[in-house]
């Protein structure tokens, strides 16, 4: 069964620092997608970044980048020059293929990130 | 651009009362639609998904049901709410593009449901 593990329940850094959130997953599939979503206090779930497993190049979106280690099944998120608005819960998710060819996201438990001024 | 709406934003209901939460998507056709529930401080649990009108798949047995009466409308219902139905309900949509595995899910603003 596919699982997603986020080992850091909570992290706290100073504004402008760099922070890395860890995520590991377990799957026997060779082609899949991985996602990081952000959920601020408003509870709106916002896509941060997406990584295709067949791509060796790590995805980047402005200050957000991932370190994707396929063999190790690791998918960490790095936030550079952190800002107060980055304070949120961050969820790692793995895309699982269902029996009817639809897809389901398997979610980690989340990491609460606090950016301090 | 595509937008997704959910209402109501907040709902307080007594145990045993019925429920109807609505989700609509604009700016796209034939989306895949999803209902999730999130308990406080936890990740998301997939409740239902739909690949087309009238097509509903359930991931977990529960007190809830879903319907898709129109292409871009997804409704979550219950005949009699339980205390355990309290939570944050999120609707999401996605489009599967030709050529394989591309299905990012985009979420609505959510509905906070409190059952007393």
mmCIF file of C-alpha atoms in Angstrom:
data_model
loop_
_atom_site.group_PDB
_atom_site.id
_atom_site.type_symbol
_atom_site.label_atom_id
_atom_site.label_comp_id
_atom_site.label_asym_id
_atom_site.label_seq_id
_atom_site.Cartn_x
_atom_site.Cartn_y
_atom_site.Cartn_z
ATOM 1 C CA UNK A 1 0.000 0.000 0.000
ATOM 2 C CA UNK A 2 1.191 3.482 -0.803
ATOM 3 C CA UNK A 3 1.947 5.688 2.178
ATOM 4 C CA UNK A 4 3.288 9.197 2.653
ATOM 5 C CA UNK A 5 5.257 10.159 5.753
ATOM 6 C CA UNK A 6 6.047 13.651 6.967
ATOM 7 C CA UNK A 7 8.289 13.235 9.985
ATOM 8 C CA UNK A 8 8.262 16.866 11.174
ATOM 9 C CA UNK A 9 4.955 17.790 12.871
ATOM 10 C CA UNK A 10 6.067 21.399 13.366
ATOM 11 C CA UNK A 11 8.937 23.673 12.339
ATOM 12 C CA UNK A 12 9.770 27.269 13.115
ATOM 13 C CA UNK A 13 12.292 29.570 11.399
ATOM 14 C CA UNK A 14 13.110 33.253 11.249
ATOM 15 C CA UNK A 15 11.927 35.352 8.352
ATOM 16 C CA UNK A 16 14.360 35.311 5.366
ATOM 17 C CA UNK A 17 15.885 31.978 6.411
ATOM 18 C CA UNK A 18 15.772 28.838 4.320
ATOM 19 C CA UNK A 19 13.786 25.855 5.549
ATOM 20 C CA UNK A 20 13.450 22.290 4.279
ATOM 21 C CA UNK A 21 10.404 20.109 4.904
ATOM 22 C CA UNK A 22 10.853 16.371 4.540
ATOM 23 C CA UNK A 23 8.582 13.809 2.936
ATOM 24 C CA UNK A 24 9.083 10.129 2.203
ATOM 25 C CA UNK A 25 6.723 7.796 0.428
ATOM 26 C CA UNK A 26 6.355 4.142 -0.330
ATOM 27 C CA UNK A 27 5.247 2.776 -3.689
ATOM 28 C CA UNK A 28 6.065 0.027 -6.161
ATOM 29 C CA UNK A 29 4.954 2.102 -9.153
ATOM 30 C CA UNK A 30 7.518 3.582 -11.512
ATOM 31 C CA UNK A 31 5.555 6.514 -12.890
ATOM 32 C CA UNK A 32 3.680 8.844 -10.593
ATOM 33 C CA UNK A 33 3.300 12.423 -9.457
ATOM 34 C CA UNK A 34 4.201 14.043 -6.158
ATOM 35 C CA UNK A 35 2.801 17.284 -4.819
ATOM 36 C CA UNK A 36 3.302 19.816 -2.084
ATOM 37 C CA UNK A 37 0.202 21.705 -0.985
ATOM 38 C CA UNK A 38 0.036 24.622 1.414
ATOM 39 C CA UNK A 39 -2.895 25.279 3.763
ATOM 40 C CA UNK A 40 -2.743 28.704 5.480
ATOM 41 C CA UNK A 41 -4.999 29.596 8.433
ATOM 42 C CA UNK A 42 -7.810 30.331 5.973
ATOM 43 C CA UNK A 43 -7.731 26.544 5.277
ATOM 44 C CA UNK A 44 -7.719 27.068 1.523
ATOM 45 C CA UNK A 45 -5.636 24.244 0.042
ATOM 46 C CA UNK A 46 -3.141 25.719 -2.407
ATOM 47 C CA UNK A 47 -0.857 23.829 -4.794
ATOM 48 C CA UNK A 48 2.780 24.797 -4.204
ATOM 49 C CA UNK A 49 4.732 22.546 -6.538
ATOM 50 C CA UNK A 50 4.445 19.323 -8.539
ATOM 51 C CA UNK A 51 7.050 16.745 -9.566
ATOM 52 C CA UNK A 52 6.755 14.081 -12.237
ATOM 53 C CA UNK A 53 8.600 10.919 -11.227
ATOM 54 C CA UNK A 54 10.013 10.346 -14.724
ATOM 55 C CA UNK A 55 11.754 13.721 -14.695
ATOM 56 C CA UNK A 56 15.211 13.771 -13.155
ATOM 57 C CA UNK A 57 15.259 17.546 -12.884
ATOM 58 C CA UNK A 58 13.920 18.894 -9.619
ATOM 59 C CA UNK A 59 10.872 21.148 -9.940
ATOM 60 C CA UNK A 60 11.144 24.792 -8.919
ATOM 61 C CA UNK A 61 8.569 27.549 -8.472
ATOM 62 C CA UNK A 62 10.125 30.868 -7.521
ATOM 63 C CA UNK A 63 11.291 30.487 -3.886
ATOM 64 C CA UNK A 64 10.053 26.903 -3.686
ATOM 65 C CA UNK A 65 12.076 23.938 -4.910
ATOM 66 C CA UNK A 66 12.119 20.214 -4.305
ATOM 67 C CA UNK A 67 14.847 17.655 -3.801
ATOM 68 C CA UNK A 68 13.441 14.535 -5.440
ATOM 69 C CA UNK A 69 15.411 11.354 -4.735
ATOM 70 C CA UNK A 70 13.500 8.608 -6.549
ATOM 71 C CA UNK A 71 15.628 5.688 -5.373
ATOM 72 C CA UNK A 72 15.341 6.835 -1.775
ATOM 73 C CA UNK A 73 11.638 7.696 -2.244
ATOM 74 C CA UNK A 74 12.249 11.109 -0.769
ATOM 75 C CA UNK A 75 10.577 14.374 -1.808
ATOM 76 C CA UNK A 76 11.639 17.340 0.339
ATOM 77 C CA UNK A 77 10.477 20.935 -0.105
ATOM 78 C CA UNK A 78 12.898 23.836 0.263
ATOM 79 C CA UNK A 79 11.608 27.327 0.883
ATOM 80 C CA UNK A 80 14.205 30.034 0.333
ATOM 81 C CA UNK A 81 14.046 33.554 1.740
ATOM 82 C CA UNK A 82 11.039 32.586 3.852
ATOM 83 C CA UNK A 83 8.279 35.148 4.314
ATOM 84 C CA UNK A 84 5.634 35.638 6.979
ATOM 85 C CA UNK A 85 3.000 34.609 4.436
ATOM 86 C CA UNK A 86 4.611 31.189 4.182
ATOM 87 C CA UNK A 87 3.227 30.338 7.621
ATOM 88 C CA UNK A 88 0.902 27.396 6.978
ATOM 89 C CA UNK A 89 0.422 23.665 7.135
ATOM 90 C CA UNK A 90 2.318 21.953 4.344
ATOM 91 C CA UNK A 91 1.112 18.631 2.994
ATOM 92 C CA UNK A 92 3.013 16.200 0.819
ATOM 93 C CA UNK A 93 0.836 14.054 -1.468
ATOM 94 C CA UNK A 94 1.393 11.096 -3.783
ATOM 95 C CA UNK A 95 -0.810 10.316 -6.760
ATOM 96 C CA UNK A 96 -2.118 6.757 -6.759
ATOM 97 C CA UNK A 97 -3.759 5.037 -9.721
ATOM 98 C CA UNK A 98 -7.157 3.549 -8.851
ATOM 99 C CA UNK A 99 -8.758 0.409 -10.312
ATOM 100 C CA UNK A 100 -11.002 2.412 -12.663
ATOM 101 C CA UNK A 101 -8.053 4.358 -14.088
ATOM 102 C CA UNK A 102 -8.886 7.400 -12.006
ATOM 103 C CA UNK A 103 -6.374 8.880 -9.594
ATOM 104 C CA UNK A 104 -6.356 9.435 -5.860
ATOM 105 C CA UNK A 105 -4.047 11.590 -3.791
ATOM 106 C CA UNK A 106 -2.495 9.910 -0.765
ATOM 107 C CA UNK A 107 -1.738 12.576 1.829
ATOM 108 C CA UNK A 108 0.882 12.939 4.519
ATOM 109 C CA UNK A 109 -0.123 14.149 7.986
ATOM 110 C CA UNK A 110 1.304 17.605 7.365
ATOM 111 C CA UNK A 111 4.014 19.858 8.778
ATOM 112 C CA UNK A 112 3.065 23.071 10.545
ATOM 113 C CA UNK A 113 5.533 25.772 9.460
ATOM 114 C CA UNK A 114 5.786 28.982 11.444
ATOM 115 C CA UNK A 115 7.779 31.924 10.084
ATOM 116 C CA UNK A 116 8.809 34.294 12.864
ATOM 117 C CA UNK A 117 9.424 38.016 12.266
ATOM 118 C CA UNK B 1 -9.566 30.814 -15.841
ATOM 119 C CA UNK B 2 -11.116 28.095 -13.745
ATOM 120 C CA UNK B 3 -12.703 28.766 -10.374
ATOM 121 C CA UNK B 4 -14.321 26.496 -7.830
ATOM 122 C CA UNK B 5 -16.996 27.548 -5.369
ATOM 123 C CA UNK B 6 -18.291 25.913 -2.235
ATOM 124 C CA UNK B 7 -21.184 26.870 -0.020
ATOM 125 C CA UNK B 8 -22.014 27.394 2.650
ATOM 126 C CA UNK B 9 -18.704 28.467 4.113
ATOM 127 C CA UNK B 10 -19.768 27.514 7.632
ATOM 128 C CA UNK B 11 -22.628 25.368 8.882
ATOM 129 C CA UNK B 12 -23.829 24.382 12.345
ATOM 130 C CA UNK B 13 -26.361 21.569 12.343
ATOM 131 C CA UNK B 14 -28.033 19.443 15.058
ATOM 132 C CA UNK B 15 -27.481 15.707 15.189
ATOM 133 C CA UNK B 16 -30.023 13.887 13.057
ATOM 134 C CA UNK B 17 -30.639 16.761 10.678
ATOM 135 C CA UNK B 18 -30.047 16.500 6.889
ATOM 136 C CA UNK B 19 -27.065 17.973 5.080
ATOM 137 C CA UNK B 20 -26.439 19.380 1.640
ATOM 138 C CA UNK B 21 -23.118 20.927 0.648
ATOM 139 C CA UNK B 22 -22.663 22.229 -2.856
ATOM 140 C CA UNK B 23 -19.611 22.596 -5.060
ATOM 141 C CA UNK B 24 -19.528 24.152 -8.524
ATOM 142 C CA UNK B 25 -16.706 24.637 -11.006
ATOM 143 C CA UNK B 26 -16.484 27.336 -13.646
ATOM 144 C CA UNK B 27 -14.278 27.661 -16.684
ATOM 145 C CA UNK B 28 -13.817 24.012 -17.550
ATOM 146 C CA UNK B 29 -15.822 21.114 -18.969
ATOM 147 C CA UNK B 30 -16.105 17.515 -17.847
ATOM 148 C CA UNK B 31 -13.878 17.881 -14.787
ATOM 149 C CA UNK B 32 -13.137 15.101 -12.342
ATOM 150 C CA UNK B 33 -14.632 16.144 -9.020
ATOM 151 C CA UNK B 34 -13.702 15.128 -5.481
ATOM 152 C CA UNK B 35 -15.041 15.484 -1.937
ATOM 153 C CA UNK B 36 -12.546 15.347 0.936
ATOM 154 C CA UNK B 37 -12.938 15.629 4.697
ATOM 155 C CA UNK B 38 -10.254 17.017 6.947
ATOM 156 C CA UNK B 39 -10.365 16.556 10.716
ATOM 157 C CA UNK B 40 -8.720 19.285 12.788
ATOM 158 C CA UNK B 41 -4.917 19.208 12.444
ATOM 159 C CA UNK B 42 -4.988 16.201 10.141
ATOM 160 C CA UNK B 43 -4.509 15.368 6.483
ATOM 161 C CA UNK B 44 -7.244 14.853 3.932
ATOM 162 C CA UNK B 45 -9.475 11.816 3.579
ATOM 163 C CA UNK B 46 -11.040 11.190 0.168
ATOM 164 C CA UNK B 47 -14.784 10.576 0.483
ATOM 165 C CA UNK B 48 -16.094 10.513 -3.084
ATOM 166 C CA UNK B 49 -14.945 11.185 -6.609
ATOM 167 C CA UNK B 50 -16.775 11.544 -9.898
ATOM 168 C CA UNK B 51 -15.538 11.277 -13.469
ATOM 169 C CA UNK B 52 -18.840 12.345 -15.051
ATOM 170 C CA UNK B 53 -22.522 13.149 -14.552
ATOM 171 C CA UNK B 54 -24.198 10.524 -12.409
ATOM 172 C CA UNK B 55 -20.913 8.646 -11.868
ATOM 173 C CA UNK B 56 -19.940 8.501 -8.199
ATOM 174 C CA UNK B 57 -17.298 6.361 -6.539
ATOM 175 C CA UNK B 58 -17.004 6.066 -2.781
ATOM 176 C CA UNK B 59 -13.694 5.453 -1.067
ATOM 177 C CA UNK B 60 -14.896 4.833 2.484
ATOM 178 C CA UNK B 61 -18.198 3.609 3.953
ATOM 179 C CA UNK B 62 -19.945 6.380 5.828
ATOM 180 C CA UNK B 63 -23.065 8.290 6.633
ATOM 181 C CA UNK B 64 -22.675 10.523 3.598
ATOM 182 C CA UNK B 65 -23.596 10.337 -0.083
ATOM 183 C CA UNK B 66 -22.679 12.350 -3.156
ATOM 184 C CA UNK B 67 -24.406 13.252 -6.376
ATOM 185 C CA UNK B 68 -23.455 14.955 -9.614
ATOM 186 C CA UNK B 69 -26.628 16.237 -11.260
ATOM 187 C CA UNK B 70 -24.768 18.487 -13.702
ATOM 188 C CA UNK B 71 -21.331 18.417 -15.314
ATOM 189 C CA UNK B 72 -19.845 21.057 -13.024
ATOM 190 C CA UNK B 73 -21.905 20.516 -9.885
ATOM 191 C CA UNK B 74 -21.053 18.130 -7.066
ATOM 192 C CA UNK B 75 -23.242 17.741 -3.975
ATOM 193 C CA UNK B 76 -22.433 16.095 -0.653
ATOM 194 C CA UNK B 77 -25.453 14.975 1.358
ATOM 195 C CA UNK B 78 -26.596 13.184 4.454
ATOM 196 C CA UNK B 79 -30.075 12.172 5.593
ATOM 197 C CA UNK B 80 -29.145 12.215 9.291
ATOM 198 C CA UNK B 81 -25.967 13.848 10.562
ATOM 199 C CA UNK B 82 -23.821 12.261 13.255
ATOM 200 C CA UNK B 83 -21.489 14.028 15.678
ATOM 201 C CA UNK B 84 -18.586 12.356 13.882
ATOM 202 C CA UNK B 85 -19.530 14.113 10.644
ATOM 203 C CA UNK B 86 -18.097 17.373 11.995
ATOM 204 C CA UNK B 87 -15.074 18.557 10.062
ATOM 205 C CA UNK B 88 -13.804 20.631 7.200
ATOM 206 C CA UNK B 89 -15.079 19.535 3.793
ATOM 207 C CA UNK B 90 -13.122 20.335 0.697
ATOM 208 C CA UNK B 91 -14.199 19.980 -2.911
ATOM 209 C CA UNK B 92 -11.577 19.652 -5.624
ATOM 210 C CA UNK B 93 -11.499 19.400 -9.394
ATOM 211 C CA UNK B 94 -9.029 18.135 -11.949
ATOM 212 C CA UNK B 95 -8.740 17.598 -15.676
ATOM 213 C CA UNK B 96 -6.956 14.623 -17.130
ATOM 214 C CA UNK B 97 -5.001 15.727 -20.159
ATOM 215 C CA UNK B 98 -4.331 13.521 -23.185
ATOM 216 C CA UNK B 99 -1.051 11.660 -23.096
ATOM 217 C CA UNK B 100 -1.065 10.152 -19.657
ATOM 218 C CA UNK B 101 -0.602 10.980 -16.072
ATOM 219 C CA UNK B 102 -1.468 14.626 -15.540
ATOM 220 C CA UNK B 103 -4.029 15.359 -12.930
ATOM 221 C CA UNK B 104 -3.303 18.161 -10.535
ATOM 222 C CA UNK B 105 -6.187 18.741 -8.156
ATOM 223 C CA UNK B 106 -7.354 22.260 -7.338
ATOM 224 C CA UNK B 107 -9.350 22.933 -4.220
ATOM 225 C CA UNK B 108 -12.304 25.067 -3.236
ATOM 226 C CA UNK B 109 -12.390 27.253 -0.117
ATOM 227 C CA UNK B 110 -14.030 24.534 1.981
ATOM 228 C CA UNK B 111 -17.023 24.267 4.319
ATOM 229 C CA UNK B 112 -16.700 24.089 8.086
ATOM 230 C CA UNK B 113 -19.373 21.765 9.452
ATOM 231 C CA UNK B 114 -20.101 21.518 13.143
ATOM 232 C CA UNK B 115 -22.640 18.943 14.267
ATOM 233 C CA UNK B 116 -23.992 19.512 17.781
#
